Amino acid sequence: MNEWQFTFVMTFWYIYEPMNFNEKDLSWLASFPEQNPNPVIEVSFAGKVTYCNPAAKEYFPDMEERGLEHPLFALVRERMTRADAKELNGPAGEVKVKDRIFEQRLFYMEGSEVVRVYANDVTERKKIEEKLSWLALFPEQNPNPVIEIDLGSNTVTYMNPAATSRFPGMKEKGKDHPLFAEIKKRIALNKDFQCEVNMDKNVFSQRVYFLPGTSLARVYSHDVTEQKQVENNLSRLASFPEQNPSPIIEVDLQGNITYFNPACLLRFPEFYGQKFDHPVLVPLKQRLDKFRTGEMLNYETEIKIGEHYYTQRARFLHDNGVIRMFNLDITQQKQNEETIREKNKDITDSINYAKKIQQAILPSEDIMKRNFPGSFILYQPRDIISGDFYWFTETEGYFIFVCADCTGHGVPGALMSMIGSNIVSDIVNEKKATTPGTVLAELDRRVRKVLRQDQEKENRDGMDMSFCALQKEKLVLHYSGANRPMVIIREGKIIECEPSKFPVGGQHIGEKSFAENKIMLRAGDRLYSFTDGITDQFGGPKGKKFMRKRFYELLLRLENKPMTAQREEIQKCFEDWKGALEQVDDVLVMGIEIT
């Protein structure tokens, strides 16, 4: 390889990694792993590390000693168990070693019983992705497509506005839509992954999450077509430093500038006069002594010069005795991140204000405490505002209390909760209706009318609810439910009041008649209404649902504790079960002690 070829390859590698190299590209680069800024390692099937380039030694000083047991080789060990060694070749996935994440490609060195591992440090890229990923909490406002698909029934169950606009024929095709090409290949693995999908002339970067305990997959797609085109154009220019649009500078260990390309003068006209005093060289000046002693061989940092931001990558080239620096302008990326942060702040501020409105609409707990000193409400929205709501009032000798779970959570769920709360209030307070079955039937009729569900058959929004009217003086409870039970704990036993098996509103099934229960209460009875947010929560040692049976067992264990203490215990049990997992739904539990 002549000097020009070497310069071409190294320039391409330093600026534009990580790239999607094919096997031919990597085999070419393999001839000079000493200069590779990322770890290159060879390990035998016997478990011995036979080669580490300088970058690998810097990252993993204990690798040669630990051999194949080193955590970097987790995927290698897994693949080595396959019968055909050639199956080792190609992308292997990601491995986390301490606080760094490495993207790996493997190559079986045929005839030598050795596997070569290229480990690309993608930690910083992952951090940026993580910062942006929380935008996914608000899929309705996400400018990129967000889709949920039921892989069992082959139906698309959710599309945000961006997805609906971009892929109008997706619901008809289901998982046969070309956007799901990679998902179809990996259904059996049932494991979250990232990939790229080529569709027509577009390229989409995808994150795919399999929702535990369901057949659903959530797909976040980002159109990276333009980004790929830019990368391809830049990679073509990368072999010619003179034409490279990014400033490239070389400095020897004595601090002498030995080379800078035209882009350097174009970006920094004053560079020729200032040279080593120019701000672009400040990070190197701070580290030059470490390069001289060999303590440092490379670094990556972010700098700001004027109004522009740059990612600066520098690496010592042993053969040339110089430190080569690449400065990639990331100003647009920074501006995009700031725009997203500002939009997210606006969205979050709006939702926080909506939370105040929602809380103002909910009845004061003082009303319940005045009637039942031994009572509590555990109310924990998933996304700031909630699709669950509670409602209670005193009227006509009754104390009426409602526990409701509307379709969805976050903004859509909160809007449904306000509709439901207002209609219930009108039926009970204005129409003076107190019979639970009658109230639920009227509520169903009005919800369907407000949402125009008799005309729009696809609109399935509605709510599950338990409605209780308690005659305090006679200790008689009248209960009706729409998919939500009501539970009484009495002398160590559970009395479960079963609901009607359909919701308020939702799919059209004709006129609904809600069954009504009449229960004679006793002093000491504990009454509980709850939504499914607590029972459907994933967690515990095996990531399973909490389930209704476990919740009832918890209520029995807490029977002799005061109701205020019960609320704290239920919330603690919920948080302990959830652990580090995401809360899956809004949570609402209401408890009343009869005295």
Coordinates of C-alpha atoms in Angstrom, one line a residue:
M1 CA 0.0 0.0 0.0
N2 CA 1.5 3.4 -1.0
E3 CA 1.3 6.6 1.1
W4 CA -1.6 8.0 -0.9
Q5 CA -3.7 4.9 -0.3
F6 CA -2.9 4.9 3.4
T7 CA -3.8 8.5 3.8
F8 CA -7.1 7.8 2.0
V9 CA -8.1 5.0 4.3
M10 CA -7.1 6.6 7.5
T11 CA -8.8 9.9 6.7
F12 CA -12.0 8.0 5.8
W13 CA -11.9 6.0 9.0
Y14 CA -11.2 8.8 11.5
I15 CA -13.8 11.2 10.3
Y16 CA -16.7 9.1 9.3
E17 CA -16.8 6.2 11.7
P18 CA -19.1 4.7 12.7
M19 CA -19.9 3.7 9.1
N20 CA -21.6 0.5 7.7
F21 CA -18.5 -1.1 6.1
N22 CA -19.0 -4.2 4.1
E23 CA -16.6 -7.2 4.4
K24 CA -14.4 -6.0 1.6
D25 CA -14.0 -2.6 3.2
L26 CA -13.1 -4.1 6.6
S27 CA -10.7 -6.7 5.1
W28 CA -8.9 -3.7 3.5
L29 CA -8.8 -1.8 6.8
A30 CA -7.6 -4.9 8.6
S31 CA -4.2 -4.5 7.1
F32 CA -3.4 -1.6 9.4
P33 CA -5.3 -2.2 12.7
E34 CA -2.5 -0.4 14.6
Q35 CA -3.9 2.9 13.5
N36 CA -7.6 2.0 14.0
P37 CA -9.1 4.3 16.7
N38 CA -11.4 1.6 17.8
P39 CA -10.5 -1.7 19.4
V40 CA -9.5 -4.6 17.1
I41 CA -8.9 -7.9 18.7
E42 CA -8.3 -11.5 17.6
V43 CA -9.3 -14.4 19.9
S44 CA -9.0 -18.1 19.3
F45 CA -11.6 -20.7 19.8
A46 CA -9.5 -22.0 22.7
G47 CA -10.2 -18.7 24.4
K48 CA -6.8 -17.0 24.1
V49 CA -6.5 -13.4 22.9
T50 CA -3.8 -13.6 20.2
Y51 CA -3.8 -9.9 19.2
C52 CA -4.9 -6.5 20.5
N53 CA -4.3 -3.2 18.7
P54 CA -3.3 -0.2 20.8
A55 CA -6.9 1.1 21.0
A56 CA -8.0 -2.3 22.5
K57 CA -5.2 -2.3 25.0
E58 CA -6.1 1.3 26.1
Y59 CA -9.8 0.4 26.5
F60 CA -9.3 -3.1 28.0
P61 CA -6.0 -3.4 29.8
D62 CA -7.1 -6.8 31.4
M63 CA -8.2 -8.4 28.1
E64 CA -5.2 -10.6 27.4
E65 CA -5.3 -11.9 30.9
R66 CA -9.1 -12.7 31.0
G67 CA -9.3 -14.0 27.4
L68 CA -12.6 -15.2 26.1
E69 CA -14.2 -14.6 29.5
H70 CA -13.8 -10.8 29.1
P71 CA -17.3 -9.2 28.9
L72 CA -16.6 -7.7 25.5
F73 CA -16.8 -11.3 24.1
A74 CA -20.3 -12.0 25.4
L75 CA -21.7 -12.2 21.8
V76 CA -18.6 -13.9 20.5
R77 CA -19.0 -16.7 23.0
E78 CA -22.6 -17.1 22.0
R79 CA -21.8 -17.3 18.3
M80 CA -18.9 -19.7 18.8
T81 CA -21.3 -22.4 19.8
R82 CA -22.7 -22.6 16.3
A83 CA -21.8 -25.5 14.1
D84 CA -20.8 -23.4 11.1
A85 CA -17.9 -21.1 12.0
K86 CA -18.6 -19.0 8.9
E87 CA -21.9 -17.8 10.6
L88 CA -19.7 -15.7 12.8
N89 CA -19.1 -13.2 10.0
G90 CA -21.1 -10.0 10.0
P91 CA -22.7 -7.6 12.6
A92 CA -23.0 -9.2 16.0
G93 CA -24.9 -6.5 17.9
E94 CA -24.1 -4.3 20.9
V95 CA -22.2 -5.1 24.1
K96 CA -21.9 -2.9 27.2
V97 CA -18.6 -3.0 29.1
K98 CA -18.7 -0.9 32.3
D99 CA -20.0 2.5 31.2
R100 CA -19.2 2.1 27.5
I101 CA -21.3 0.6 24.7
F102 CA -19.6 -1.1 21.7
E103 CA -21.1 -2.0 18.3
Q104 CA -19.4 -5.2 17.0
R105 CA -18.7 -6.9 13.7
L106 CA -17.0 -10.4 13.7
F107 CA -14.9 -12.2 11.1
Y108 CA -13.8 -15.8 11.1
M109 CA -10.2 -16.0 9.9
E110 CA -10.6 -19.2 7.9
G111 CA -7.8 -21.7 8.4
S112 CA -6.5 -20.0 11.6
E113 CA -9.3 -20.9 14.1
V114 CA -9.3 -17.2 15.1
V115 CA -12.1 -14.7 15.2
R116 CA -11.4 -11.0 14.6
V117 CA -13.5 -8.6 16.5
Y118 CA -14.1 -4.9 15.5
A119 CA -15.6 -3.0 18.4
N120 CA -16.8 0.4 17.6
D121 CA -17.4 2.7 20.7
V122 CA -20.9 4.2 20.2
T123 CA -21.4 5.5 23.8
E124 CA -21.7 9.1 22.9
R125 CA -24.1 8.4 20.1
K126 CA -26.3 6.4 22.5
K127 CA -26.3 9.3 25.0
I128 CA -27.7 11.7 22.4
E129 CA -30.3 9.1 21.3
E130 CA -31.3 8.7 24.9
K131 CA -31.7 12.4 25.4
L132 CA -34.1 12.6 22.5
S133 CA -35.9 9.3 23.2
W134 CA -38.1 10.8 26.0
L135 CA -40.0 12.7 23.3
A136 CA -41.7 9.4 22.7
L137 CA -43.8 10.0 25.8
F138 CA -45.9 12.2 23.6
P139 CA -46.4 10.2 20.3
E140 CA -49.2 12.5 19.2
Q141 CA -46.8 15.4 18.9
N142 CA -43.8 13.3 17.7
P143 CA -42.9 14.5 14.2
N144 CA -41.7 11.0 13.3
P145 CA -43.9 7.9 12.8
V146 CA -44.9 6.0 15.9
I147 CA -46.8 2.7 15.3
E148 CA -48.1 -0.2 17.4
I149 CA -48.7 -3.5 15.7
D150 CA -50.3 -6.7 17.0
L151 CA -48.0 -9.4 15.7
G152 CA -50.5 -12.1 16.6
S153 CA -53.5 -10.7 14.7
N154 CA -51.4 -8.9 12.0
T155 CA -53.3 -5.6 12.7
V156 CA -51.9 -2.1 13.3
T157 CA -53.5 -1.0 16.6
Y158 CA -52.1 2.6 16.7
M159 CA -50.6 5.2 14.4
N160 CA -49.7 8.7 15.5
P161 CA -50.6 11.6 13.1
A162 CA -47.1 11.5 11.5
A163 CA -47.4 7.8 10.7
T164 CA -51.0 8.2 9.4
S165 CA -49.8 11.0 7.1
R166 CA -46.6 9.1 5.9
F167 CA -48.1 5.6 5.4
P168 CA -51.8 5.9 4.5
G169 CA -52.2 2.3 3.4
M170 CA -50.5 0.7 6.5
K171 CA -53.6 -0.5 8.4
E172 CA -54.8 -2.5 5.4
K173 CA -51.4 -4.3 4.9
G174 CA -50.6 -4.9 8.6
K175 CA -47.2 -6.4 9.2
D176 CA -46.9 -7.1 5.4
H177 CA -46.2 -3.4 5.0
P178 CA -42.5 -3.0 3.9
L179 CA -41.7 -0.8 7.0
F180 CA -42.1 -4.0 9.1
A181 CA -39.6 -6.1 7.0
E182 CA -37.1 -6.4 9.8
I183 CA -39.7 -7.1 12.4
K184 CA -41.0 -10.1 10.4
K185 CA -37.5 -11.6 10.4
R186 CA -37.1 -11.2 14.2
I187 CA -40.6 -11.9 15.6
A188 CA -39.4 -15.2 17.1
L189 CA -36.6 -13.5 19.0
N190 CA -39.1 -11.3 20.9
K191 CA -36.2 -9.0 21.8
D192 CA -36.0 -5.2 21.4
F193 CA -33.7 -4.1 18.6
Q194 CA -32.6 -1.2 16.3
C195 CA -32.2 -1.4 12.6
E196 CA -32.5 0.4 9.3
V197 CA -35.2 -0.3 6.7
N198 CA -35.0 0.6 3.0
M199 CA -38.4 1.5 1.6
D200 CA -38.7 2.7 -2.0
K201 CA -36.0 5.5 -2.1
N202 CA -36.2 6.2 1.6
V203 CA -34.1 4.9 4.6
F204 CA -35.8 4.7 8.0
S205 CA -33.8 4.2 11.3
Q206 CA -36.0 2.1 13.6
R207 CA -36.3 1.3 17.2
V208 CA -38.6 -1.7 17.9
Y209 CA -39.9 -2.6 21.4
F210 CA -41.8 -5.8 22.2
L211 CA -44.3 -4.9 25.0
P212 CA -44.0 -7.5 27.8
G213 CA -46.9 -9.8 28.3
T214 CA -48.6 -8.8 25.0
S215 CA -48.2 -9.6 21.3
L216 CA -47.7 -5.9 20.6
A217 CA -44.6 -4.2 19.2
R218 CA -44.1 -0.5 19.3
V219 CA -42.1 0.9 16.3
Y220 CA -40.4 4.3 16.3
S221 CA -39.3 5.2 12.8
H222 CA -37.1 8.2 11.8
D223 CA -36.5 9.1 8.1
V224 CA -32.7 9.3 7.8
T225 CA -32.7 9.5 3.9
E226 CA -31.1 12.9 3.7
Q227 CA -28.6 12.1 6.5
K228 CA -27.5 9.0 4.6
Q229 CA -27.1 11.0 1.4
V230 CA -25.0 13.5 3.2
E231 CA -22.9 10.8 4.8
N232 CA -22.4 9.1 1.4
N233 CA -21.3 12.4 -0.2
L234 CA -18.9 13.2 2.7
S235 CA -17.5 9.7 2.7
R236 CA -16.6 10.1 -1.0
L237 CA -14.8 13.3 -0.1
A238 CA -13.1 11.9 3.0
S239 CA -10.3 10.3 0.9
F240 CA -9.1 13.7 -0.2
P241 CA -8.2 16.0 2.8
E242 CA -7.8 18.9 0.4
Q243 CA -11.4 18.6 -0.6
N244 CA -12.8 17.7 2.8
P245 CA -15.3 20.3 4.0
S246 CA -14.2 19.8 7.6
P247 CA -11.1 21.4 9.0
I248 CA -8.2 18.9 9.3
I249 CA -5.0 19.8 11.2
E250 CA -1.9 17.8 12.0
V251 CA 0.5 18.8 14.9
D252 CA 3.7 17.1 15.9
L253 CA 4.6 16.3 19.5
Q254 CA 6.7 19.5 19.8
G255 CA 3.6 21.6 19.0
N256 CA 4.5 22.4 15.4
I257 CA 1.6 22.5 12.9
T258 CA 2.7 20.3 10.1
Y259 CA -0.5 20.3 7.9
F260 CA -3.9 22.0 7.6
N261 CA -6.3 21.6 4.7
P262 CA -8.1 24.4 2.8
A263 CA -11.3 23.9 4.8
C264 CA -9.4 25.0 7.9
L265 CA -8.6 28.4 6.4
L266 CA -12.1 28.7 5.0
R267 CA -13.7 28.1 8.4
F268 CA -11.0 29.9 10.4
P269 CA -9.5 32.7 8.2
E270 CA -7.4 33.9 11.1
F271 CA -5.8 30.4 11.6
Y272 CA -2.8 31.1 9.5
G273 CA -1.7 34.0 11.7
Q274 CA -2.7 32.6 15.1
K275 CA -1.8 29.0 14.4
F276 CA -1.1 27.2 17.8
D277 CA -2.9 30.0 19.7
H278 CA -6.1 29.5 17.7
P279 CA -9.1 28.4 19.8
V280 CA -9.5 25.2 17.7
L281 CA -6.2 23.9 19.2
V282 CA -7.0 24.7 22.8
P283 CA -8.2 21.1 23.6
L284 CA -4.9 19.7 22.1
K285 CA -2.8 22.2 24.0
Q286 CA -4.4 21.0 27.3
R287 CA -3.5 17.4 26.4
L288 CA -0.3 17.7 24.5
D289 CA 1.9 16.6 27.5
K290 CA -0.1 13.4 27.8
F291 CA 0.4 12.7 24.1
R292 CA 4.2 13.2 24.6
T293 CA 4.3 10.8 27.6
G294 CA 2.1 8.2 25.8
E295 CA -0.5 8.5 28.5
M296 CA -3.0 9.6 25.8
L297 CA -3.3 8.3 22.2
N298 CA -6.7 9.9 21.2
Y299 CA -9.5 12.0 22.4
E300 CA -12.9 13.3 21.4
T301 CA -14.5 16.5 22.6
E302 CA -17.0 19.1 21.7
I303 CA -15.9 22.8 21.2
K304 CA -17.6 26.1 20.4
I305 CA -15.9 28.6 18.2
G306 CA -17.9 31.8 17.5
E307 CA -21.4 30.7 16.8
H308 CA -20.4 27.2 15.6
Y309 CA -20.1 23.9 17.5
Y310 CA -17.6 21.2 16.5
T311 CA -17.0 17.6 17.4
Q312 CA -13.2 17.4 17.5
R313 CA -11.5 14.0 17.2
A314 CA -7.8 13.7 17.5
R315 CA -5.5 10.6 17.3
F316 CA -1.8 10.1 17.4
L317 CA -0.4 8.5 14.2
H318 CA 2.7 6.5 15.3
D319 CA 4.1 6.1 11.8
N320 CA 4.0 9.8 11.1
G321 CA 4.7 11.0 14.6
V322 CA 1.8 13.6 14.4
I323 CA -1.6 14.1 16.0
R324 CA -4.3 14.4 13.4
M325 CA -7.4 16.4 14.3
F326 CA -10.7 16.4 12.5
N327 CA -13.3 19.1 13.3
L328 CA -16.9 18.2 12.3
D329 CA -19.4 21.1 12.3
I330 CA -22.4 19.9 14.4
T331 CA -24.1 23.4 14.7
Q332 CA -27.2 22.3 12.8
Q333 CA -27.5 19.2 15.0
K334 CA -27.2 21.4 18.1
Q335 CA -29.8 23.7 16.8
N336 CA -32.1 20.8 16.1
E337 CA -31.6 19.4 19.6
E338 CA -32.4 22.9 21.1
T339 CA -35.5 23.1 18.9
I340 CA -36.7 19.7 20.2
R341 CA -35.9 20.7 23.8
E342 CA -37.9 24.0 23.4
K343 CA -40.9 22.2 21.8
N344 CA -40.8 19.5 24.4
K345 CA -40.7 22.2 27.1
D346 CA -43.7 23.9 25.5
I347 CA -45.6 20.6 25.4
T348 CA -44.7 19.7 29.0
D349 CA -45.6 23.2 30.2
S350 CA -49.0 22.9 28.5
I351 CA -49.6 19.4 30.0
N352 CA -48.6 20.6 33.5
Y353 CA -51.1 23.4 33.1
A354 CA -53.7 20.9 32.0
K355 CA -52.9 19.0 35.2
K356 CA -53.9 22.0 37.3
I357 CA -57.2 22.1 35.4
Q358 CA -57.8 18.4 35.8
Q359 CA -57.1 18.6 39.5
A360 CA -59.4 21.5 39.9
I361 CA -62.2 19.5 38.3
L362 CA -61.7 16.5 40.6
P363 CA -63.8 16.8 43.8
S364 CA -62.1 17.7 47.0
E365 CA -61.1 14.7 49.2
D366 CA -62.4 16.7 52.2
I367 CA -66.0 15.8 51.1
M368 CA -65.1 12.1 51.4
K369 CA -63.2 12.6 54.7
R370 CA -66.2 14.4 56.2
N371 CA -68.5 11.5 55.4
F372 CA -65.9 8.7 56.0
P373 CA -62.9 9.7 58.1
G374 CA -61.4 6.3 57.4
S375 CA -61.0 6.7 53.6
F376 CA -58.2 7.3 51.0
I377 CA -57.6 7.9 47.3
L378 CA -54.5 6.7 45.6
Y379 CA -54.2 8.6 42.3
Q380 CA -51.1 8.3 40.2
P381 CA -51.2 9.4 36.6
R382 CA -48.7 7.7 34.2
D383 CA -48.0 10.9 32.1
I384 CA -48.7 13.9 34.3
I385 CA -52.4 14.0 33.4
S386 CA -54.7 11.0 33.7
G387 CA -57.3 9.0 31.9
D388 CA -58.6 7.8 35.3
F389 CA -60.9 10.0 37.4
Y390 CA -62.8 9.8 40.6
W391 CA -66.0 11.6 41.5
F392 CA -68.3 11.8 44.5
T393 CA -71.1 13.8 46.0
E394 CA -73.8 13.9 48.7
T395 CA -77.4 14.0 47.3
E396 CA -80.9 12.8 48.3
G397 CA -79.6 10.9 51.4
Y398 CA -76.9 9.1 49.3
F399 CA -73.2 9.3 49.2
I400 CA -72.2 8.6 45.6
F401 CA -68.7 7.7 44.6
V402 CA -67.3 6.8 41.1
C403 CA -64.1 5.2 40.1
A404 CA -63.5 5.4 36.3
D405 CA -60.8 4.4 33.7
C406 CA -61.1 6.1 30.3
T407 CA -59.6 4.9 27.1
G408 CA -56.0 5.9 26.9
H409 CA -53.8 7.9 29.2
G410 CA -52.0 11.2 29.0
V411 CA -53.7 13.9 26.9
P412 CA -56.3 11.7 25.1
G413 CA -57.2 10.0 28.3
A414 CA -57.5 13.3 30.2
L415 CA -59.9 14.7 27.6
M416 CA -62.1 11.6 28.0
S417 CA -62.0 11.9 31.8
M418 CA -63.3 15.4 31.6
I419 CA -66.1 14.4 29.3
G420 CA -67.0 11.5 31.7
S421 CA -66.8 13.6 34.8
N422 CA -69.0 16.4 33.5
I423 CA -71.7 14.1 32.2
V424 CA -71.8 12.1 35.5
S425 CA -72.1 15.4 37.4
D426 CA -75.0 16.5 35.2
I427 CA -76.9 13.2 35.5
V428 CA -76.6 13.0 39.3
N429 CA -76.6 16.7 40.4
E430 CA -78.9 18.2 37.8
K431 CA -81.2 15.2 36.9
K432 CA -81.1 13.9 40.5
A433 CA -80.5 10.3 39.3
T434 CA -79.1 8.0 42.0
T435 CA -79.8 4.5 40.7
P436 CA -76.5 3.2 39.5
G437 CA -77.7 1.1 36.6
T438 CA -79.8 3.9 35.3
V439 CA -77.0 6.4 35.6
L440 CA -74.6 4.2 33.7
A441 CA -77.1 3.6 30.9
E442 CA -77.7 7.3 30.6
L443 CA -74.0 8.0 30.7
D444 CA -73.4 5.4 27.9
R445 CA -76.1 7.1 25.8
R446 CA -74.6 10.5 26.2
V447 CA -71.0 9.5 25.7
R448 CA -71.9 7.8 22.4
K449 CA -73.8 10.9 21.4
V450 CA -70.9 13.3 22.2
L451 CA -68.4 11.1 20.4
R452 CA -70.8 10.4 17.5
Q453 CA -70.2 6.7 17.8
D454 CA -73.4 5.7 16.2
Q455 CA -72.2 7.3 13.0
E456 CA -68.4 6.6 13.3
K457 CA -68.2 2.9 13.9
E458 CA -64.4 2.9 14.3
N459 CA -64.5 5.2 17.3
R460 CA -64.2 2.8 20.3
D461 CA -63.3 5.4 23.0
G462 CA -65.2 4.9 26.2
M463 CA -64.6 4.2 29.9
D464 CA -64.8 1.4 32.5
M465 CA -66.4 2.4 35.7
S466 CA -67.7 1.3 39.1
F467 CA -70.7 3.4 40.4
C468 CA -71.7 3.2 44.0
A469 CA -74.6 4.9 45.8
L470 CA -74.4 4.4 49.6
Q471 CA -77.4 5.0 51.9
K472 CA -75.4 5.9 55.0
E473 CA -78.2 5.7 57.6
K474 CA -79.5 2.3 56.4
L475 CA -75.9 1.0 55.5
V476 CA -77.2 -0.2 52.1
L477 CA -74.9 -0.1 49.1
H478 CA -76.2 0.0 45.5
Y479 CA -73.6 -0.8 42.9
S480 CA -73.3 -1.1 39.1
G481 CA -70.2 -1.6 37.1
A482 CA -69.0 -1.3 33.5
N483 CA -66.0 -3.7 33.4
R484 CA -64.8 -2.6 36.9
P485 CA -65.6 -4.6 40.0
M486 CA -66.1 -3.3 43.6
V487 CA -64.6 -5.3 46.5
I488 CA -65.6 -5.5 50.2
I489 CA -63.2 -6.9 52.8
R490 CA -65.2 -8.3 55.7
E491 CA -63.8 -10.4 58.6
G492 CA -60.9 -11.8 56.6
K493 CA -63.0 -12.6 53.5
I494 CA -63.4 -11.0 50.1
I495 CA -66.8 -10.1 48.7
E496 CA -66.4 -9.2 45.0
C497 CA -69.3 -7.4 43.3
E498 CA -69.1 -8.4 39.6
P499 CA -69.6 -5.7 36.9
S500 CA -71.5 -5.9 33.6
K501 CA -69.0 -7.1 30.9
F502 CA -69.1 -4.1 28.6
P503 CA -67.9 -0.5 28.9
V504 CA -69.6 2.9 28.9
G505 CA -69.4 4.1 25.3
G506 CA -67.0 2.2 23.0
Q507 CA -67.9 -0.4 20.4
H508 CA -71.6 -0.4 19.4
I509 CA -73.4 -3.4 20.8
G510 CA -76.9 -2.0 20.9
E511 CA -78.8 -0.9 24.0
K512 CA -77.0 -1.7 27.2
S513 CA -78.5 -2.7 30.5
F514 CA -76.2 -2.5 33.5
A515 CA -76.8 -5.0 36.2
E516 CA -77.3 -3.6 39.7
N517 CA -76.3 -5.1 43.1
K518 CA -77.8 -4.3 46.5
I519 CA -75.5 -5.1 49.4
M520 CA -76.3 -4.8 53.1
L521 CA -73.1 -3.4 54.8
R522 CA -71.8 -3.9 58.3
A523 CA -69.7 -1.6 60.6
G524 CA -66.1 -2.5 59.9
D525 CA -66.5 -3.3 56.2
R526 CA -63.8 -1.9 53.9
L527 CA -64.9 -1.0 50.4
Y528 CA -62.5 -0.7 47.5
S529 CA -62.9 0.5 43.9
F530 CA -59.9 0.5 41.5
T531 CA -58.9 0.8 37.9
D532 CA -56.7 -1.8 36.1
G533 CA -53.5 0.4 36.3
I534 CA -52.3 -1.4 39.5
T535 CA -53.2 -4.9 38.5
D536 CA -51.7 -4.6 34.9
Q537 CA -48.4 -3.2 36.1
F538 CA -45.4 -5.3 35.0
G539 CA -42.6 -5.9 37.5
G540 CA -41.5 -8.3 40.3
P541 CA -38.6 -10.7 39.9
K542 CA -39.9 -12.1 36.5
G543 CA -41.4 -8.9 35.0
K544 CA -44.9 -10.3 35.2
K545 CA -48.2 -8.5 35.8
F546 CA -49.3 -7.7 39.4
M547 CA -52.7 -9.3 38.7
R548 CA -56.0 -9.0 40.6
K549 CA -55.4 -12.0 42.8
R550 CA -52.2 -10.5 44.2
F551 CA -54.0 -7.2 44.8
Y552 CA -56.8 -8.9 46.7
E553 CA -54.2 -10.8 48.8
L554 CA -52.6 -7.4 49.6
L555 CA -56.0 -6.0 50.8
L556 CA -56.5 -8.9 53.1
R557 CA -53.1 -8.5 54.6
L558 CA -53.8 -4.8 55.3
E559 CA -57.3 -5.5 56.7
N560 CA -56.5 -4.4 60.3
K561 CA -54.5 -1.3 59.4
P562 CA -55.9 2.2 59.3
M563 CA -57.0 3.3 55.9
T564 CA -54.4 6.1 55.7
A565 CA -51.7 3.5 56.4
Q566 CA -53.2 1.2 53.8
R567 CA -52.8 3.9 51.1
E568 CA -49.1 4.2 51.9
E569 CA -48.7 0.4 51.9
I570 CA -50.5 -0.1 48.6
Q571 CA -48.4 2.7 46.9
K572 CA -45.1 1.2 48.4
C573 CA -46.1 -2.3 47.2
F574 CA -46.8 -0.9 43.7
E575 CA -43.5 1.0 43.5
D576 CA -41.6 -2.0 44.8
W577 CA -43.2 -4.3 42.2
K578 CA -42.7 -1.8 39.3
G579 CA -39.0 -1.3 40.3
A580 CA -37.1 0.2 37.4
L581 CA -39.8 -0.6 34.8
E582 CA -42.0 2.0 33.3
Q583 CA -45.5 2.6 34.7
V584 CA -47.8 1.1 32.1
D585 CA -51.1 2.9 32.9
D586 CA -52.7 5.4 35.2
V587 CA -53.4 4.1 38.7
L588 CA -56.5 4.8 40.9
V589 CA -57.5 3.1 44.1
M590 CA -60.3 4.3 46.4
G591 CA -60.9 2.9 49.9
I592 CA -63.7 3.6 52.4
E593 CA -64.2 2.2 55.9
I594 CA -67.8 1.8 57.1
T595 CA -68.2 2.8 60.8

